[in-house]
Amino acid sequence: MKPKDQALDVWGDFACFSRPELKVERFSYPVPTPSAVRGIYDAIYCKPTEFRWQVTRIEILNPPAYIALRRNEVKDKAPSERTILRWMDGKDDPQPILADCTDDPNKGRTQRQTMALKDVRYRLHAEIRPWSGFESRLQGMENQFRRRAAKGKCIYQPYFGCREFPAYFELVDVDAPPAEPISLTKDLGLMLYDVFDLSRPGKNDDKPSISLFRTKVENGILDVPHYESDAVLKMDWKEV
């Protein structure tokens, strides 16, 4: 059974899809990365042991407009789920994330510049790809996603690159008219595809697996190659 296209209209006030070479003082791509789009779909419906999302197309509906933001950011990273569980079980003492009142140069807050996008709107397209052994459940998975998306249900609030930038969504009906992308054609160079190995179900302790692909927006449309495609450049971490 061939997966069906699952389209969403998404919009928001701000977005930041950071270019990896400019992640300290963040500068956004003008279009979402496939990993950011996958995150939006995962926020609505996600069963990582049974399937993954394959992003296929991104249509830009509002012209990219940048806004400069300066934000206070803590230097610490959010603790992992495993760390939080150890805190809850009393195996380790909880460690607070301090914004002030610390002499440790690796803690506290710092001001960083962000070149974000404002007033964004996209039409996203993706397909459900069941893992081996779950192919017969594809139709049920698709139906469940459509029911959840139609009612606005989500596991957590989808966001555009940063959690401070919420993404609002609406399911596109199968009979809906096609979108009207803007007339933007631009070569964006290499873009981050994903930070996980999408060829198999992931685990919480998996190492990062960076993949990239060469990006060109034509008439407001970015066609995303499949992860298995030779157009997706994957780093072999065994050689690192």
mmCIF file of C-alpha atoms in Angstrom:
data_model
loop_
_atom_site.group_PDB
_atom_site.id
_atom_site.type_symbol
_atom_site.label_atom_id
_atom_site.label_comp_id
_atom_site.label_asym_id
_atom_site.label_seq_id
_atom_site.Cartn_x
_atom_site.Cartn_y
_atom_site.Cartn_z
ATOM 1 C CA MET A 1 0.000 0.000 0.000
ATOM 2 C CA LYS A 2 1.434 3.369 -1.033
ATOM 3 C CA PRO A 3 1.551 6.106 1.638
ATOM 4 C CA LYS A 4 -0.812 9.033 1.058
ATOM 5 C CA ASP A 5 0.174 12.668 1.143
ATOM 6 C CA GLN A 6 -0.640 14.342 4.470
ATOM 7 C CA ALA A 7 -0.742 18.127 4.045
ATOM 8 C CA LEU A 8 -0.845 20.804 6.725
ATOM 9 C CA ASP A 9 -1.140 24.571 6.540
ATOM 10 C CA VAL A 10 1.038 26.072 9.281
ATOM 11 C CA TRP A 11 1.604 29.662 10.325
ATOM 12 C CA GLY A 12 3.023 31.753 13.130
ATOM 13 C CA ASP A 13 4.383 35.143 14.193
ATOM 14 C CA PHE A 14 8.057 34.124 14.285
ATOM 15 C CA ALA A 15 10.322 31.311 13.135
ATOM 16 C CA CYS A 16 14.009 30.480 13.241
ATOM 17 C CA PHE A 17 15.458 27.555 11.297
ATOM 18 C CA SER A 18 19.094 28.094 12.230
ATOM 19 C CA ARG A 19 21.811 27.599 9.695
ATOM 20 C CA PRO A 20 24.310 25.224 11.400
ATOM 21 C CA GLU A 21 27.286 27.418 10.458
ATOM 22 C CA LEU A 22 25.606 30.400 12.213
ATOM 23 C CA LYS A 23 24.051 28.772 15.265
ATOM 24 C CA VAL A 24 25.732 30.944 17.956
ATOM 25 C CA GLU A 25 24.358 34.216 16.586
ATOM 26 C CA ARG A 26 21.456 32.499 14.900
ATOM 27 C CA PHE A 27 20.510 33.221 11.296
ATOM 28 C CA SER A 28 17.466 31.500 9.854
ATOM 29 C CA TYR A 29 17.033 29.763 6.534
ATOM 30 C CA PRO A 30 14.097 31.367 4.674
ATOM 31 C CA VAL A 31 12.353 27.980 4.620
ATOM 32 C CA PRO A 32 11.930 25.242 7.254
ATOM 33 C CA THR A 33 14.439 22.399 7.312
ATOM 34 C CA PRO A 34 13.039 18.872 6.844
ATOM 35 C CA SER A 35 13.911 18.120 10.487
ATOM 36 C CA ALA A 36 11.868 21.130 11.657
ATOM 37 C CA VAL A 37 8.912 19.989 9.542
ATOM 38 C CA ARG A 38 9.255 16.429 10.857
ATOM 39 C CA GLY A 39 9.138 17.890 14.364
ATOM 40 C CA ILE A 40 5.806 19.599 13.607
ATOM 41 C CA TYR A 41 4.282 16.317 12.390
ATOM 42 C CA ASP A 42 5.773 14.430 15.352
ATOM 43 C CA ALA A 43 4.122 16.943 17.697
ATOM 44 C CA ILE A 44 0.729 15.966 16.290
ATOM 45 C CA TYR A 45 1.148 12.204 15.865
ATOM 46 C CA CYS A 46 4.194 10.156 16.709
ATOM 47 C CA LYS A 47 4.885 6.451 17.281
ATOM 48 C CA PRO A 48 8.652 6.178 16.798
ATOM 49 C CA THR A 49 8.736 2.393 17.211
ATOM 50 C CA GLU A 50 6.111 1.924 14.466
ATOM 51 C CA PHE A 51 6.745 4.588 11.809
ATOM 52 C CA ARG A 52 8.589 7.764 10.863
ATOM 53 C CA TRP A 53 7.584 10.814 8.858
ATOM 54 C CA GLN A 54 9.062 11.461 5.415
ATOM 55 C CA VAL A 55 8.795 15.125 4.448
ATOM 56 C CA THR A 56 8.254 15.468 0.698
ATOM 57 C CA ARG A 57 7.506 19.120 -0.079
ATOM 58 C CA ILE A 58 7.462 22.575 1.521
ATOM 59 C CA GLU A 59 5.515 25.412 -0.105
ATOM 60 C CA ILE A 60 6.234 29.020 0.950
ATOM 61 C CA LEU A 61 2.996 31.016 1.131
ATOM 62 C CA ASN A 62 4.285 34.283 2.680
ATOM 63 C CA PRO A 63 7.403 36.111 1.457
ATOM 64 C CA PRO A 64 10.365 35.629 3.846
ATOM 65 C CA ALA A 65 10.796 38.715 6.064
ATOM 66 C CA TYR A 66 13.567 38.932 8.656
ATOM 67 C CA ILE A 67 13.495 40.538 12.089
ATOM 68 C CA ALA A 68 16.482 41.032 14.421
ATOM 69 C CA LEU A 69 15.903 39.825 17.984
ATOM 70 C CA ARG A 70 18.201 39.947 20.981
ATOM 71 C CA ARG A 71 17.363 37.416 23.643
ATOM 72 C CA ASN A 72 18.694 36.309 26.996
ATOM 73 C CA GLU A 73 19.625 32.637 26.763
ATOM 74 C CA VAL A 74 20.875 30.317 29.487
ATOM 75 C CA LYS A 75 24.153 28.573 28.731
ATOM 76 C CA ASP A 76 23.016 25.225 30.149
ATOM 77 C CA LYS A 77 21.282 22.618 28.059
ATOM 78 C CA ALA A 78 17.951 21.208 29.161
ATOM 79 C CA PRO A 79 18.467 17.909 31.035
ATOM 80 C CA SER A 80 17.718 14.696 29.177
ATOM 81 C CA GLU A 81 14.710 12.533 29.938
ATOM 82 C CA ARG A 82 17.038 9.960 31.486
ATOM 83 C CA THR A 83 18.534 12.594 33.810
ATOM 84 C CA ILE A 84 15.087 13.818 34.880
ATOM 85 C CA LEU A 85 13.991 10.244 35.621
ATOM 86 C CA ARG A 86 17.070 9.738 37.805
ATOM 87 C CA TRP A 87 16.160 12.929 39.696
ATOM 88 C CA MET A 88 12.587 11.692 40.132
ATOM 89 C CA ASP A 89 13.824 8.320 41.420
ATOM 90 C CA GLY A 90 16.141 10.034 43.888
ATOM 91 C CA LYS A 91 19.253 8.481 42.313
ATOM 92 C CA ASP A 92 20.825 11.923 41.683
ATOM 93 C CA ASP A 93 20.318 15.362 43.177
ATOM 94 C CA PRO A 94 18.430 17.783 40.902
ATOM 95 C CA GLN A 95 20.667 20.436 39.352
ATOM 96 C CA PRO A 96 18.988 23.821 38.749
ATOM 97 C CA ILE A 97 19.571 25.845 35.594
ATOM 98 C CA LEU A 98 20.823 29.199 36.863
ATOM 99 C CA ALA A 99 20.281 32.423 34.955
ATOM 100 C CA ASP A 100 22.068 34.602 37.553
ATOM 101 C CA CYS A 101 23.909 34.358 40.885
ATOM 102 C CA THR A 102 26.660 32.037 39.634
ATOM 103 C CA ASP A 103 30.429 32.472 39.267
ATOM 104 C CA ASP A 104 30.749 29.518 36.907
ATOM 105 C CA PRO A 105 31.565 30.956 33.444
ATOM 106 C CA ASN A 106 29.799 27.976 31.841
ATOM 107 C CA LYS A 107 26.512 28.769 33.574
ATOM 108 C CA GLY A 108 24.222 31.768 33.745
ATOM 109 C CA ARG A 109 22.729 33.690 30.831
ATOM 110 C CA THR A 110 24.090 35.485 27.842
ATOM 111 C CA GLN A 111 22.642 37.798 25.217
ATOM 112 C CA ARG A 112 22.535 36.472 21.672
ATOM 113 C CA GLN A 113 21.395 37.949 18.410
ATOM 114 C CA THR A 114 18.852 36.096 16.272
ATOM 115 C CA MET A 115 17.870 36.898 12.707
ATOM 116 C CA ALA A 116 14.438 35.295 12.725
ATOM 117 C CA LEU A 117 11.575 35.212 10.254
ATOM 118 C CA LYS A 118 8.282 36.954 10.958
ATOM 119 C CA ASP A 119 4.717 36.342 9.804
ATOM 120 C CA VAL A 120 5.433 32.936 8.269
ATOM 121 C CA ARG A 121 3.003 30.633 6.501
ATOM 122 C CA TYR A 122 3.732 27.353 4.734
ATOM 123 C CA ARG A 123 1.938 24.369 3.285
ATOM 124 C CA LEU A 124 3.748 21.191 4.326
ATOM 125 C CA HIS A 125 3.564 17.733 2.789
ATOM 126 C CA ALA A 126 4.716 14.466 4.383
ATOM 127 C CA GLU A 127 4.041 10.739 4.308
ATOM 128 C CA ILE A 128 3.962 8.070 6.997
ATOM 129 C CA ARG A 129 6.664 5.415 6.480
ATOM 130 C CA PRO A 130 5.961 2.351 8.670
ATOM 131 C CA TRP A 131 8.888 0.357 9.969
ATOM 132 C CA SER A 132 9.232 -3.288 8.989
ATOM 133 C CA GLY A 133 6.440 -5.348 10.530
ATOM 134 C CA PHE A 134 3.969 -2.453 10.726
ATOM 135 C CA GLU A 135 3.192 -1.990 7.014
ATOM 136 C CA SER A 136 -0.304 -3.485 7.367
ATOM 137 C CA ARG A 137 -1.235 -0.716 9.839
ATOM 138 C CA LEU A 138 -0.493 2.155 7.460
ATOM 139 C CA GLN A 139 -4.105 3.051 6.729
ATOM 140 C CA GLY A 140 -4.989 3.062 10.423
ATOM 141 C CA MET A 141 -2.009 5.297 11.185
ATOM 142 C CA GLU A 142 -3.021 7.743 8.461
ATOM 143 C CA ASN A 143 -6.612 7.832 9.682
ATOM 144 C CA GLN A 144 -5.509 8.458 13.245
ATOM 145 C CA PHE A 145 -3.235 11.311 12.166
ATOM 146 C CA ARG A 146 -6.017 12.958 10.154
ATOM 147 C CA ARG A 147 -8.481 12.688 13.039
ATOM 148 C CA ARG A 148 -6.008 14.287 15.434
ATOM 149 C CA ALA A 149 -4.936 17.044 13.026
ATOM 150 C CA ALA A 150 -8.550 17.863 12.072
ATOM 151 C CA LYS A 151 -9.418 18.383 15.754
ATOM 152 C CA GLY A 152 -6.264 20.396 16.455
ATOM 153 C CA LYS A 153 -4.888 17.750 18.825
ATOM 154 C CA CYS A 154 -1.184 17.571 19.490
ATOM 155 C CA ILE A 155 1.156 15.853 21.950
ATOM 156 C CA TYR A 156 2.892 19.179 22.537
ATOM 157 C CA GLN A 157 2.655 22.585 20.880
ATOM 158 C CA PRO A 158 4.427 22.447 17.471
ATOM 159 C CA TYR A 159 7.019 25.142 16.961
ATOM 160 C CA PHE A 160 9.077 26.803 14.244
ATOM 161 C CA GLY A 161 12.675 25.925 15.083
ATOM 162 C CA CYS A 162 12.635 27.343 18.647
ATOM 163 C CA ARG A 163 10.070 26.487 21.301
ATOM 164 C CA GLU A 164 9.434 30.216 21.841
ATOM 165 C CA PHE A 165 7.976 30.390 18.324
ATOM 166 C CA PRO A 166 4.733 28.346 18.339
ATOM 167 C CA ALA A 167 3.361 26.950 15.093
ATOM 168 C CA TYR A 168 -0.382 26.842 14.496
ATOM 169 C CA PHE A 169 -1.718 24.240 12.103
ATOM 170 C CA GLU A 170 -4.742 23.189 10.093
ATOM 171 C CA LEU A 171 -5.267 19.931 8.214
ATOM 172 C CA VAL A 172 -5.579 20.414 4.448
ATOM 173 C CA ASP A 173 -8.591 18.545 3.089
ATOM 174 C CA VAL A 174 -7.924 16.129 0.231
ATOM 175 C CA ASP A 175 -10.320 18.164 -1.956
ATOM 176 C CA ALA A 176 -8.816 21.536 -1.020
ATOM 177 C CA PRO A 177 -7.549 23.750 -3.863
ATOM 178 C CA PRO A 178 -3.774 23.793 -4.391
ATOM 179 C CA ALA A 179 -1.754 26.345 -2.499
ATOM 180 C CA GLU A 180 -0.428 29.478 -4.162
ATOM 181 C CA PRO A 181 3.297 29.655 -3.327
ATOM 182 C CA ILE A 182 5.174 32.906 -3.743
ATOM 183 C CA SER A 183 7.352 33.426 -6.819
ATOM 184 C CA LEU A 184 10.697 32.848 -5.101
ATOM 185 C CA THR A 185 13.509 30.957 -6.820
ATOM 186 C CA LYS A 186 16.768 30.740 -4.905
ATOM 187 C CA ASP A 187 19.702 28.388 -4.390
ATOM 188 C CA LEU A 188 20.161 28.027 -0.610
ATOM 189 C CA GLY A 189 23.232 25.777 -0.730
ATOM 190 C CA LEU A 190 23.569 22.925 1.726
ATOM 191 C CA MET A 191 20.779 22.591 4.276
ATOM 192 C CA LEU A 192 20.496 20.439 7.357
ATOM 193 C CA TYR A 193 18.288 17.439 6.579
ATOM 194 C CA ASP A 194 18.147 15.820 10.012
ATOM 195 C CA VAL A 195 20.201 15.129 13.116
ATOM 196 C CA PHE A 196 19.032 11.523 13.532
ATOM 197 C CA ASP A 197 19.508 8.364 11.506
ATOM 198 C CA LEU A 198 16.118 7.963 9.824
ATOM 199 C CA SER A 199 16.925 4.556 8.336
ATOM 200 C CA ARG A 200 15.863 2.704 11.503
ATOM 201 C CA PRO A 201 13.872 3.268 14.705
ATOM 202 C CA GLY A 202 15.856 5.483 17.028
ATOM 203 C CA LYS A 203 16.721 5.091 20.698
ATOM 204 C CA ASN A 204 17.154 7.724 23.379
ATOM 205 C CA ASP A 205 20.907 7.113 23.633
ATOM 206 C CA ASP A 206 21.639 7.149 19.893
ATOM 207 C CA LYS A 207 24.519 9.308 18.713
ATOM 208 C CA PRO A 208 23.712 12.232 16.402
ATOM 209 C CA SER A 209 23.667 11.391 12.720
ATOM 210 C CA ILE A 210 23.917 14.559 10.666
ATOM 211 C CA SER A 211 22.615 14.579 7.105
ATOM 212 C CA LEU A 212 22.594 17.426 4.581
ATOM 213 C CA PHE A 213 21.223 18.062 1.123
ATOM 214 C CA ARG A 214 21.611 20.710 -1.546
ATOM 215 C CA THR A 215 18.618 23.015 -1.500
ATOM 216 C CA LYS A 216 17.007 24.991 -4.264
ATOM 217 C CA VAL A 217 13.647 26.708 -3.935
ATOM 218 C CA GLU A 218 11.852 26.972 -7.278
ATOM 219 C CA ASN A 219 8.755 29.169 -7.568
ATOM 220 C CA GLY A 220 8.263 29.035 -3.808
ATOM 221 C CA ILE A 221 8.468 25.229 -3.617
ATOM 222 C CA LEU A 222 11.162 23.125 -1.998
ATOM 223 C CA ASP A 223 11.010 19.468 -3.031
ATOM 224 C CA VAL A 224 12.618 17.311 -0.348
ATOM 225 C CA PRO A 225 14.423 14.130 -1.473
ATOM 226 C CA HIS A 226 13.722 10.912 0.364
ATOM 227 C CA TYR A 227 16.172 10.099 3.130
ATOM 228 C CA GLU A 228 17.377 6.983 1.291
ATOM 229 C CA SER A 229 18.166 9.066 -1.797
ATOM 230 C CA ASP A 230 21.762 9.666 -2.910
ATOM 231 C CA ALA A 231 20.885 13.387 -2.859
ATOM 232 C CA VAL A 232 20.996 13.228 0.953
ATOM 233 C CA LEU A 233 24.571 13.419 2.251
ATOM 234 C CA LYS A 234 25.041 11.294 5.372
ATOM 235 C CA MET A 235 28.021 11.400 7.692
ATOM 236 C CA ASP A 236 29.494 8.019 8.599
ATOM 237 C CA TRP A 237 30.074 8.343 12.344
ATOM 238 C CA LYS A 238 32.139 5.155 12.379
ATOM 239 C CA GLU A 239 34.879 7.122 10.638
ATOM 240 C CA VAL A 240 34.724 10.080 13.049
#
